[in-house]
């Protein structure tokens, strides 16, 4: 499957040394773990990166509280807090140790809710995949309500009230969404993952090291990709499980192994069938030798961080 | 009916027995109880004492034991049935027992063992005075049914005349009792006008099931001593002190159970989700590990197949299907899968493997023990093989119900279950005897 992974994002994204693991499935969501080289020296997003304050609606300040290590702000990270206007960011960025950075192009994701986020009770999410393309296009655009129409449309598609409240999904459906962090299980040494929803490529996530990825795990599986998977959750088979054609335990083992091989091939087929092609690359930020770039193509978009020809971070989603 | 199915019925079907005025007894599962009693009277009666059996099911067991003839049963079996019946009259809410006794009257069931149990309830129950005051007509009916109306009234007349130990009284009434000195006063009360406004005691005199710890907020460490100690060990607490305590708690827990003379193969889910996260970290895995340790103490042979990582380093994904196949290779009497139910490495495989086992010639029972954080976990997305018998557990106290359910699925578990229930009967019988002794010693 490595060949297929390389063809998915040709050119700027070198995934040399990264390997795909055995797929895991939870309902409609398939996660293919990626292991690979760890790049030391990066502050992890939960323990290193902090929301300092919300200056005004649509203006969010983050700080890198880690003693050392540059922080790569995860693409489309957002913060939820009771009785405060929840915000998400439209882009990634670098924060040096001890640095604060004001994102003036953040978006409110909860129409009509007053109050500013503060440093207390921080838990973060990543925007659902369904909103990420719109959010990426709105990077650099000021206007706290700029994503409300897209959120309202998403709510309607999911049978919820037409409101610019992402909270209708993230908080009210939280008990079922958060189960994805247990339904799928992080592998030791995992630095990334491929996500498929109902058999279609949904996203590729690469982190600098396993600690960084582990801190992104919940936000990615529960919110970035879990929302679409929740909506596509298949019904359990009505007729119960079909037995294998096996007359002994050895035959049963053989049948199970053949069936698994077939399913692995099926997932590889999903990846091979994912749209591919050339991508546009636009540099957005740099820190020493690190480059943050926006990737756009007809089939996918997102942002990547490279160090020379090595990919350090990637958050790419299907369009 | 097999033991697990019967046990599941006894633990879930709590519909009341009712006696419509002038109608017949409403006993919706009478055929099931009659069949189970006919197949194994002693085993059936003992099963009524199993932890977690619903009160109205215990009432049905009492009804069946008292309604059925004991012809053909040996003395040892009769003695067990008598002890179970007596314990149940004390362990059920008195109103349930009165319904049973009136039902027996409606069924015209009147054997010697019936008479003895009815009289001991009416005249020797620790709350007999209050019950007679509040339910006099019903208890009088029970008394006269037990002795026969003429004998009952003959006894009452003699007692009213001051007789306390005549041959007539001894033969017809006192020989059935263990505290005959208390009987005359109660018989007089049965035939006297009831005092107005008396209320009947509602609670059983004897608690069959131990009171459960019910914390308002479930944490990783208020789920029983074994699991709490393991959580501290996993967190890196002082190993020496904690291992000493762990051994103590484990010994105490194991003492409550007989030995299982067979082999259990345990498929232990040690994947990342079993470790949990945040405030719940280690909670689920520690209880699963507690179960493993307890089984290690009481089973002649325990084979553990860990899935994912291992108990001290849970990691990775969950492949339960391969775990079950590996467990079966050990030739066990029983395979028990202990998991939170998140099967993510080839989900659906466990269900397909389980569905194939019969045609693959495998008859070894496989059960699914659901490791939960609380008793109210949402399991809708956590049933990887719905066809498997399954039962949840989250607290050490749950083992008292979980183990009989598990062992009840295999032939090697039958003697274990009977032995465990005999031990339970012995303990309950001792406490019942203490109650009777206190009752007999109480001033009149």
XYZ file of C-alpha atoms in Angstrom:
763
model
C 0.000 0.000 0.000
C 3.032 2.299 0.269
C 3.015 2.963 -3.464
C -0.571 4.055 -3.290
C 0.222 6.361 -0.375
C 2.955 8.069 -2.410
C 0.731 8.546 -5.442
C -1.969 10.151 -3.340
C 0.122 13.287 -2.809
C 2.911 13.346 -5.351
C 5.670 15.881 -5.425
C 5.967 17.916 -2.282
C 4.996 15.292 0.228
C 7.687 12.720 0.716
C 6.574 9.953 3.004
C 9.788 8.006 2.764
C 10.112 5.705 5.741
C 6.419 5.829 6.575
C 4.620 2.496 6.604
C 0.976 1.553 6.634
C -0.275 -0.816 9.313
C -3.252 -3.111 9.538
C -6.522 -1.258 9.053
C -9.000 -0.905 11.887
C -12.692 -0.334 11.424
C -15.439 1.123 13.552
C -18.742 1.284 11.748
C -18.239 3.390 8.615
C -14.829 4.675 9.699
C -11.683 2.867 8.610
C -8.346 3.969 9.982
C -5.088 2.741 8.518
C -2.313 3.452 11.018
C 0.916 4.975 9.757
C 4.194 4.450 11.522
C 7.388 6.137 10.554
C 10.290 8.294 11.586
C 9.866 10.540 14.611
C 11.050 14.120 14.244
C 12.144 15.370 17.668
C 11.857 18.929 18.883
C 8.158 19.706 18.459
C 5.797 20.773 21.228
C 2.768 18.489 21.411
C -0.570 20.208 20.841
C -2.402 19.477 24.082
C 0.360 19.789 26.627
C 2.401 22.405 24.749
C -0.104 24.562 22.966
C -2.501 26.682 25.019
C -5.392 28.944 24.256
C -4.343 32.210 25.916
C -7.435 34.291 25.313
C -10.040 35.424 22.853
C -9.406 39.091 22.153
C -12.665 39.586 20.313
C -15.043 37.494 18.279
C -12.976 35.816 15.590
C -9.668 36.706 17.264
C -7.992 33.882 19.153
C -4.584 33.987 20.784
C -2.575 30.799 21.284
C 0.689 30.363 23.113
C 3.404 27.754 23.080
C 3.761 26.952 26.773
C 6.312 24.190 26.259
C 9.778 24.831 27.585
C 11.294 23.846 24.312
C 10.214 22.792 20.868
C 8.386 24.688 18.191
C 4.653 24.121 18.094
C 2.877 23.306 14.865
C -0.677 24.516 15.399
C -2.863 21.638 14.153
C -4.889 22.579 11.121
C -8.507 23.495 11.955
C -8.103 23.119 15.678
C -10.958 24.532 17.745
C -11.792 24.979 21.404
C -15.027 24.251 23.233
C -16.016 25.799 26.525
C -19.321 26.135 28.347
C -20.886 29.585 28.253
C -18.360 30.923 25.778
C -18.234 31.462 22.042
C -16.447 28.433 20.669
C -13.822 29.157 18.045
C -11.866 27.247 15.425
C -8.840 28.217 13.399
C -8.751 28.176 9.610
C -5.031 27.518 9.269
C -1.949 26.104 10.858
C 1.055 28.152 12.052
C 4.382 27.887 13.864
C 4.841 29.081 17.433
C 8.338 29.210 18.886
C 8.730 28.210 22.562
C 7.190 30.884 24.779
C 5.670 32.697 21.813
C 2.073 33.967 21.585
C 0.269 34.355 18.306
C -3.013 36.109 17.591
C -5.148 34.471 14.896
C -7.326 37.298 13.595
C -8.896 35.065 10.976
C -10.413 32.563 13.407
C -14.073 31.709 13.103
C -16.812 31.439 15.672
C -18.537 28.104 15.434
C -21.467 28.848 17.725
C -23.849 31.500 16.418
C -25.602 33.558 19.060
C -23.558 32.406 22.047
C -21.940 35.221 23.968
C -18.798 35.120 26.092
C -15.138 34.652 25.318
C -13.085 31.503 25.691
C -10.630 31.664 28.544
C -7.757 29.481 29.641
C -9.952 27.247 31.831
C -11.242 23.765 30.909
C -9.539 23.485 27.576
C -10.455 20.667 25.260
C -9.941 20.942 21.602
C -11.394 19.455 18.476
C -10.588 19.523 14.797
C -13.284 20.807 12.474
C -15.354 18.003 10.934
C -14.047 16.994 7.513
C -17.237 18.321 5.950
C -16.249 21.880 6.971
C -12.530 21.797 6.395
C -12.475 22.796 2.749
C -14.594 25.867 3.453
C -12.522 26.754 6.499
C -9.251 26.460 4.598
C -10.551 28.731 1.854
C -11.468 31.279 4.535
C -7.944 31.522 5.990
C -6.861 35.137 6.048
C -10.470 36.329 5.858
C -11.616 38.351 8.878
C -15.183 37.853 10.071
C -16.197 35.777 13.020
C -19.427 34.543 11.386
C -17.843 33.440 8.142
C -18.400 29.710 8.723
C -21.920 29.878 10.138
C -23.689 29.216 6.838
C -21.582 26.112 6.197
C -22.197 24.875 9.728
C -25.932 25.487 9.325
C -25.947 23.522 6.053
C -24.094 20.660 7.733
C -26.592 20.608 10.583
C -29.469 20.413 8.102
C -27.766 17.548 6.244
C -27.560 15.692 9.543
C -31.191 16.322 10.447
C -30.467 19.044 12.968
C -31.799 22.581 13.214
C -30.428 25.062 10.665
C -28.179 27.033 12.985
C -24.561 28.066 12.863
C -23.988 26.010 15.997
C -21.331 23.341 15.624
C -22.077 22.577 19.252
C -25.251 20.820 18.048
C -23.002 18.075 16.758
C -19.834 18.253 18.830
C -21.349 18.569 22.273
C -24.783 17.017 21.977
C -23.465 14.013 20.060
C -20.342 13.860 22.150
C -21.188 10.564 23.914
C -21.398 8.701 20.615
C -18.583 10.631 18.922
C -16.102 10.126 21.744
C -16.587 6.368 21.529
C -14.506 6.486 18.356
C -11.382 7.003 20.447
C -11.997 3.554 21.943
C -13.649 1.934 18.933
C -10.401 2.630 17.091
C -7.170 2.075 18.944
C -3.937 3.971 18.684
C -0.989 1.767 17.798
C 2.363 1.987 19.565
C 4.657 4.252 17.553
C 1.838 5.529 15.376
C 2.584 8.922 13.792
C -0.312 9.196 11.419
C -3.311 7.640 9.786
C -5.287 7.349 6.634
C -9.017 7.721 7.123
C -11.803 6.336 4.973
C -15.492 6.910 5.536
C -17.822 4.327 3.993
C -15.001 3.128 1.764
C -14.022 6.552 0.412
C -10.751 8.332 1.165
C -11.452 11.048 3.743
C -8.093 12.246 5.000
C -4.405 11.749 5.667
C -2.861 12.899 8.919
C 0.840 12.842 9.746
C 2.357 14.144 12.980
C 6.001 14.849 13.833
C 6.172 12.073 16.415
C 3.967 9.544 18.259
C 3.389 11.846 21.241
C 2.068 14.616 19.018
C -0.187 12.172 17.161
C -1.446 10.617 20.390
C -2.507 14.071 21.570
C -4.362 14.604 18.282
C -6.001 11.176 18.365
C -9.264 12.116 20.042
C -9.765 15.286 18.016
C -9.158 13.458 14.762
C -11.064 10.212 15.206
C -13.956 11.659 17.172
C -14.500 15.003 15.468
C -12.543 15.492 12.238
C -13.575 12.118 10.813
C -15.917 10.718 13.453
C -18.740 13.119 12.608
C -19.092 11.855 9.034
C -18.646 8.289 10.236
C -21.337 8.726 12.850
C -23.719 9.940 10.173
C -22.850 6.954 7.965
C -22.946 4.369 10.760
C -24.249 1.152 9.186
C -27.031 -0.824 10.794
C -25.937 -4.092 12.392
C -26.549 -7.095 10.129
C -30.171 -8.112 10.520
C -29.632 -11.817 9.910
C -26.712 -12.300 12.248
C -23.249 -13.346 11.228
C -22.793 -15.713 8.310
C -20.719 -18.758 9.206
C -17.629 -19.671 7.241
C -17.599 -22.865 5.234
C -15.349 -24.772 7.623
C -15.651 -28.243 9.137
C -12.807 -28.067 11.641
C -10.813 -25.529 13.607
C -7.879 -25.560 11.152
C -10.313 -24.996 8.307
C -11.887 -22.163 10.243
C -8.517 -20.510 10.764
C -7.785 -20.847 7.074
C -11.150 -19.364 6.099
C -10.640 -16.476 8.506
C -7.199 -15.713 7.115
C -8.450 -15.788 3.521
C -11.330 -13.516 4.401
C -8.998 -11.073 6.114
C -6.657 -11.010 3.165
C -9.584 -10.185 0.948
C -10.622 -7.334 3.200
C -7.083 -5.954 3.330
C -7.055 -6.007 -0.437
C -10.363 -4.170 -0.433
C -8.933 -1.351 1.713
C -5.861 -1.184 -0.518
C -8.276 -0.892 -3.411
C -9.988 2.088 -1.788
C -6.640 3.812 -1.552
C -5.687 2.918 -5.115
C -9.002 4.271 -6.336
C -8.662 7.536 -4.418
C -8.436 10.451 -6.847
C -4.840 11.495 -7.412
C -3.051 14.081 -9.473
C -0.870 17.135 -9.293
C -1.303 19.575 -6.430
C -0.605 23.285 -5.963
C 1.647 24.271 -3.132
C 1.643 27.701 -1.489
C 4.075 28.530 1.298
C 2.333 30.174 4.265
C 4.838 30.313 7.111
C 8.403 29.342 7.893
C 10.441 28.657 11.020
C 14.161 28.053 10.551
C 14.199 25.194 8.023
C 10.541 24.311 8.445
C 8.045 25.302 5.778
C 4.288 25.404 6.240
C 2.444 25.175 2.930
C -1.123 24.949 1.770
C -1.875 22.078 -0.586
C -4.744 22.419 -3.026
C -5.869 20.091 -5.744
C -9.205 19.101 -7.208
C -9.240 15.947 -5.092
C -7.775 17.102 -1.803
C -6.587 20.086 0.223
C -4.888 20.828 3.484
C -1.583 21.988 4.908
C 1.789 20.336 5.299
C 5.009 21.088 7.114
C 8.246 20.010 5.516
C 11.833 20.100 6.666
C 13.866 19.943 3.499
C 12.413 17.037 1.620
C 10.992 15.366 4.716
C 7.355 15.609 5.669
C 7.023 16.533 9.308
C 3.310 17.266 9.531
C 0.390 16.840 7.172
C -3.327 17.324 7.475
C -4.928 16.643 4.121
C -8.566 15.958 3.480
C -10.629 14.858 0.509
C -12.564 17.588 -1.263
C -33.902 -26.071 30.226
C -30.173 -25.494 30.597
C -28.839 -23.796 33.692
C -27.737 -20.478 32.101
C -31.119 -19.999 30.419
C -32.975 -20.779 33.623
C -30.661 -18.542 35.624
C -31.112 -15.698 33.151
C -34.890 -16.131 33.466
C -34.716 -16.080 37.251
C -32.605 -12.929 37.130
C -34.747 -10.963 34.721
C -38.404 -12.003 34.817
C -39.782 -10.193 37.839
C -43.496 -10.219 37.082
C -45.594 -10.570 40.222
C -47.621 -13.619 41.103
C -51.200 -12.508 41.578
C -54.340 -13.960 43.088
C -57.453 -12.315 41.653
C -60.328 -12.468 44.086
C -62.240 -15.639 43.316
C -60.007 -16.403 40.320
C -57.098 -18.690 39.693
C -53.505 -18.048 40.556
C -51.725 -15.998 37.860
C -48.364 -17.670 37.414
C -47.132 -16.928 33.908
C -44.068 -19.193 33.877
C -45.422 -22.102 35.895
C -44.563 -24.704 33.242
C -40.939 -23.610 33.196
C -40.680 -23.889 36.980
C -42.424 -27.253 37.078
C -40.128 -28.648 34.392
C -36.987 -27.354 36.072
C -38.108 -28.753 39.426
C -38.957 -32.121 37.908
C -35.570 -32.380 36.224
C -33.509 -31.659 39.331
C -35.444 -30.657 42.461
C -32.391 -29.857 44.571
C -30.499 -27.986 41.849
C -33.612 -26.018 41.000
C -34.266 -25.026 44.594
C -30.647 -24.025 45.160
C -30.678 -21.917 42.028
C -33.390 -19.823 43.654
C -30.741 -18.660 46.112
C -28.238 -17.627 43.431
C -27.127 -14.004 43.720
C -29.219 -11.687 41.616
C -32.362 -13.826 41.324
C -35.378 -11.500 41.338
C -37.676 -11.584 44.381
C -40.751 -12.696 42.462
C -38.742 -15.530 40.941
C -37.625 -16.593 44.404
C -41.320 -16.519 45.342
C -42.051 -18.854 42.406
C -39.310 -21.236 43.547
C -40.855 -21.221 47.015
C -44.268 -21.886 45.492
C -43.001 -24.740 43.331
C -41.031 -26.383 46.136
C -44.007 -26.238 48.488
C -46.610 -27.224 45.898
C -44.776 -30.262 44.585
C -44.899 -33.667 46.168
C -41.653 -35.004 47.608
C -42.563 -38.615 46.922
C -39.546 -40.501 45.678
C -37.014 -37.983 46.932
C -34.330 -39.117 49.339
C -33.977 -37.641 52.817
C -30.976 -35.523 51.910
C -32.821 -33.861 49.051
C -35.911 -33.309 51.209
C -33.729 -31.677 53.837
C -32.211 -29.299 51.290
C -35.635 -28.367 49.943
C -36.922 -27.717 53.448
C -33.972 -25.478 54.259
C -34.311 -23.548 51.012
C -38.022 -23.067 51.605
C -37.468 -21.839 55.142
C -34.729 -19.452 54.061
C -36.917 -18.064 51.295
C -39.800 -17.372 53.701
C -37.411 -15.126 55.601
C -35.562 -13.727 52.600
C -38.584 -12.528 50.674
C -40.753 -9.525 51.478
C -43.485 -10.910 53.747
C -46.183 -9.852 51.285
C -44.600 -12.035 48.607
C -44.602 -15.019 50.971
C -48.241 -14.466 51.917
C -49.156 -14.405 48.223
C -47.335 -17.716 47.782
C -49.054 -19.288 50.783
C -52.475 -18.122 49.626
C -51.604 -19.454 46.186
C -50.833 -22.843 47.698
C -54.235 -22.753 49.345
C -55.788 -21.948 45.960
C -53.865 -24.883 44.439
C -54.976 -27.092 47.343
C -51.333 -28.050 47.888
C -50.978 -29.519 51.331
C -48.022 -31.771 51.971
C -46.278 -32.241 55.285
C -43.349 -30.078 54.109
C -45.882 -27.446 53.058
C -47.523 -27.486 56.468
C -44.202 -27.133 58.260
C -43.064 -24.177 56.193
C -46.410 -22.384 56.412
C -46.664 -22.789 60.174
C -43.104 -21.644 60.736
C -43.771 -18.554 58.661
C -47.088 -17.687 60.346
C -45.984 -18.416 63.906
C -42.183 -18.028 63.969
C -41.349 -15.260 61.544
C -39.366 -12.590 63.430
C -42.108 -10.104 62.517
C -44.958 -12.532 63.185
C -46.726 -10.290 65.686
C -46.776 -7.314 63.359
C -47.743 -9.463 60.395
C -50.643 -11.066 62.228
C -51.822 -7.643 63.368
C -51.732 -6.256 59.847
C -52.646 -9.320 57.705
C -54.757 -11.375 60.130
C -57.410 -12.692 57.677
C -54.823 -13.806 55.135
C -52.583 -15.454 57.706
C -55.555 -17.153 59.330
C -56.457 -18.613 55.949
C -52.875 -19.861 55.580
C -52.898 -21.333 59.101
C -56.208 -23.146 58.604
C -55.115 -24.385 55.176
C -51.894 -25.769 56.633
C -53.526 -27.651 59.508
C -56.944 -28.200 58.076
C -59.768 -26.007 59.316
C -61.023 -28.429 61.975
C -57.572 -29.133 63.432
C -56.651 -25.464 63.340
C -59.765 -24.441 65.205
C -59.380 -27.359 67.594
C -55.879 -26.156 68.424
C -57.129 -22.597 68.805
C -59.912 -23.671 71.165
C -57.515 -25.623 73.351
C -55.037 -22.768 73.437
C -57.836 -20.391 74.390
C -58.610 -22.775 77.246
C -55.015 -22.570 78.467
C -53.556 -25.685 76.817
C -49.908 -25.217 75.852
C -48.471 -28.717 75.459
C -51.178 -31.340 75.277
C -50.725 -34.371 73.112
C -53.334 -33.006 70.713
C -51.439 -29.746 70.309
C -48.114 -31.518 69.978
C -49.312 -33.892 67.288
C -51.228 -31.381 65.251
C -49.255 -28.181 65.683
C -46.209 -28.000 67.908
C -44.231 -30.793 66.253
C -43.910 -28.661 63.130
C -42.298 -25.765 64.996
C -38.824 -25.044 66.314
C -39.973 -22.508 68.932
C -43.260 -24.011 70.159
C -43.398 -21.862 73.285
C -44.170 -18.817 71.210
C -46.987 -20.431 69.265
C -49.964 -20.142 71.661
C -49.832 -16.358 71.858
C -49.780 -16.054 68.074
C -52.583 -18.552 67.566
C -54.687 -16.525 70.013
C -53.841 -13.396 68.025
C -54.902 -15.079 64.789
C -58.384 -15.666 66.196
C -58.715 -12.333 67.991
C -59.993 -9.122 66.390
C -57.177 -7.321 64.573
C -56.033 -4.028 66.096
C -56.966 -1.082 63.851
C -54.321 0.714 61.803
C -51.607 -1.924 61.961
C -49.158 -1.903 59.074
C -47.273 -4.948 57.852
C -43.465 -4.978 57.699
C -42.376 -4.688 54.087
C -38.738 -5.719 54.222
C -37.400 -9.280 54.324
C -36.106 -10.449 57.668
C -33.047 -11.996 56.026
C -30.914 -10.395 53.316
C -29.952 -12.965 50.692
C -27.857 -10.715 48.496
C -25.137 -8.683 50.146
C -25.673 -4.942 50.140
C -23.770 -3.475 47.202
C -21.487 -0.504 47.357
C -23.240 2.103 45.225
C -20.955 5.117 44.898
C -22.633 8.298 43.746
C -19.723 8.835 41.393
C -17.864 5.874 39.971
C -14.114 6.339 39.890
C -11.196 4.139 38.994
C -10.732 3.167 42.631
C -14.203 2.629 44.104
C -14.963 -0.561 42.227
C -13.726 -3.074 44.782
C -10.473 -3.584 46.647
C -8.661 -5.798 44.138
C -9.163 -3.444 41.218
C -8.377 -0.366 43.316
C -5.079 -1.880 44.399
C -4.247 -2.807 40.823
C -4.981 0.742 39.665
C -2.421 2.060 42.150
C 0.084 -0.568 41.017
C -0.432 0.359 37.374
C 0.001 4.012 38.277
C 3.362 3.188 39.800
C 2.456 3.079 43.484
C 4.653 1.346 46.109
C 4.779 -2.188 44.759
C 5.717 -4.072 47.922
C 2.920 -2.648 50.040
C 0.382 -2.932 47.257
C 1.251 -6.544 46.407
C 0.804 -7.533 50.052
C -2.613 -5.903 50.100
C -3.481 -7.431 46.736
C -2.714 -10.907 48.022
C -4.884 -10.293 51.062
C -7.851 -9.046 49.046
C -7.501 -11.854 46.545
C -7.400 -14.531 49.240
C -10.487 -13.076 50.865
C -12.363 -13.001 47.569
C -11.333 -16.534 46.607
C -12.492 -17.918 49.952
C -16.073 -17.287 48.929
C -15.912 -19.775 46.057
C -15.300 -23.503 45.698
C -12.655 -24.816 43.332
C -13.534 -25.213 39.690
C -12.244 -28.623 38.692
C -11.770 -27.855 35.055
C -10.042 -25.563 32.581
C -11.076 -22.055 31.712
C -9.496 -20.312 28.737
C -9.716 -16.580 29.197
C -9.414 -14.311 26.169
C -8.306 -11.107 27.862
C -8.626 -7.940 25.820
C -5.472 -5.951 26.632
C -5.881 -3.402 23.860
C -5.483 0.347 24.209
C -9.163 0.986 24.872
C -9.116 -1.316 27.895
C -6.565 0.999 29.503
C -8.891 3.953 28.994
C -7.906 7.539 29.427
C -8.260 10.517 31.731
C -9.961 9.866 35.050
C -11.055 6.440 33.841
C -7.557 5.268 33.014
C -6.960 1.684 34.215
C -10.502 1.350 35.587
C -11.789 -1.223 33.104
C -8.570 -3.163 32.713
C -8.002 -3.400 36.462
C -11.382 -5.080 36.969
C -10.723 -7.465 34.086
C -7.357 -8.267 35.672
C -9.075 -8.782 39.031
C -11.353 -11.328 37.394
C -8.376 -13.074 35.835
C -6.600 -13.231 39.195
C -9.665 -14.594 40.952
C -10.137 -17.249 38.280
C -6.469 -18.107 38.698
C -7.133 -18.751 42.382
C -10.213 -20.916 42.001
C -9.684 -22.789 38.710
C -7.660 -25.980 38.503
C -6.288 -24.657 35.216
C -6.546 -21.204 33.702
C -5.208 -20.463 30.235
C -4.976 -16.758 29.438
C -4.820 -15.512 25.864
C -4.030 -11.815 25.858
C -5.186 -9.792 22.871
C -3.486 -6.540 21.870
C -0.793 -5.947 24.449
C -0.599 -7.336 27.933
C -2.154 -6.496 31.242
C 0.605 -4.129 32.361
C 1.072 -2.583 28.917
C -2.266 -2.628 27.115
C -1.865 -1.442 23.566
C -2.923 -1.857 20.009
C -6.022 -3.181 18.378
C -8.482 -5.886 19.338
C -8.519 -9.202 17.498
C -10.971 -11.275 19.516
C -11.606 -13.881 16.818
C -8.019 -15.117 16.765
C -8.017 -14.968 20.552
C -10.992 -17.333 20.712
C -9.402 -19.753 18.239
C -6.182 -19.741 20.268
C -8.185 -20.293 23.460
C -10.040 -23.256 21.974
C -6.723 -24.827 21.066
C -6.059 -25.242 24.788
C -8.950 -27.704 25.037
C -10.787 -25.896 27.817
C -14.132 -26.638 29.404
C -15.138 -23.022 28.903
C -13.904 -20.035 26.893
C -14.596 -16.653 28.450
C -13.943 -13.511 26.424
C -13.317 -10.522 28.669
C -13.426 -7.311 26.683
C -14.885 -3.828 26.547
C -16.479 -4.943 23.293
C -14.602 -2.688 20.900
C -13.562 -5.114 18.173
C -11.767 -2.999 15.601
C -9.237 -5.298 13.928
C -11.494 -6.957 11.406
C -14.774 -6.240 13.198
C -17.404 -8.869 12.721
C -14.873 -11.689 12.785
C -15.739 -12.814 16.296
C -19.396 -13.133 15.316
C -18.527 -15.139 12.192
C -16.118 -17.404 14.045
C -18.682 -18.041 16.766
C -21.336 -18.782 14.127
C -18.993 -21.321 12.526
C -17.998 -23.196 15.673
C -20.915 -25.672 15.664
C -20.284 -26.734 12.065
C -16.559 -26.968 12.864
C -17.466 -29.536 15.496
C -16.680 -27.311 18.474
C -19.044 -27.744 21.407
C -17.003 -25.862 23.988
C -19.172 -23.074 25.353
C -17.971 -19.518 24.730
C -19.259 -16.644 26.863
C -18.663 -12.909 26.604
C -17.960 -10.989 29.804
C -18.433 -7.300 29.131
C -15.880 -5.163 30.958
C -17.665 -1.907 31.735
C -16.880 1.334 33.536
C -20.277 1.469 35.247
C -23.373 -0.677 35.225
C -25.056 1.827 32.923
C -22.509 1.823 30.087
C -24.057 2.185 26.635
C -23.218 -1.151 24.976
C -25.042 -0.614 21.680
C -21.790 -0.313 19.738
C -19.953 -2.776 21.931
C -21.541 -6.114 21.100
C -19.114 -7.777 18.701
C -20.917 -11.124 18.773
C -24.565 -10.636 19.738
C -25.209 -14.382 19.506
C -22.814 -15.121 22.358
C -24.177 -15.322 25.896
C -23.009 -12.089 27.482
C -22.988 -10.421 30.823
C -21.458 -7.195 32.081
C -19.357 -6.479 35.128
C -17.792 -3.326 36.485
C -17.421 -3.922 40.235
C -15.817 -6.700 42.213
C -19.237 -7.385 43.743
C -20.434 -8.374 40.264
C -18.250 -11.480 40.403
C -20.777 -13.091 42.763
C -23.271 -13.199 39.881
C -20.794 -13.428 37.032
C -19.042 -16.625 38.140
C -22.180 -18.789 38.564
C -23.343 -17.513 35.179
C -19.995 -18.341 33.559
C -19.557 -21.786 35.075
C -23.207 -22.595 34.537
C -22.481 -22.785 30.810
C -20.238 -25.840 30.983
C -20.707 -29.368 32.275
C -17.656 -29.039 34.503
C -19.376 -26.072 36.128
C -22.354 -28.059 37.416
C -20.627 -29.427 40.546
C -19.023 -26.013 41.114
C -22.395 -24.311 40.989
C -24.013 -26.836 43.292
C -21.171 -26.593 45.760
C -21.246 -22.786 45.693
C -24.993 -22.727 46.270
C -24.771 -25.283 49.065
C -22.223 -23.062 50.781
C -24.561 -20.157 50.301
C -27.476 -22.140 51.715
C -25.408 -23.127 54.740
C -24.568 -19.491 55.435
C -28.155 -18.346 55.003
C -29.433 -21.218 57.091
C -27.099 -20.257 59.935
C -28.378 -16.705 59.853
C -31.967 -17.948 59.692
C -31.318 -20.140 62.728
C -29.915 -17.143 64.592
C -33.062 -15.197 63.797
C -35.214 -18.069 65.054
C -33.132 -18.355 68.207
C -33.471 -14.636 68.869
C -37.179 -14.949 68.254
C -37.490 -17.888 70.668
C -35.530 -16.057 73.359
C -37.540 -12.855 73.077
C -39.797 -12.110 76.078
C -43.513 -12.720 75.452
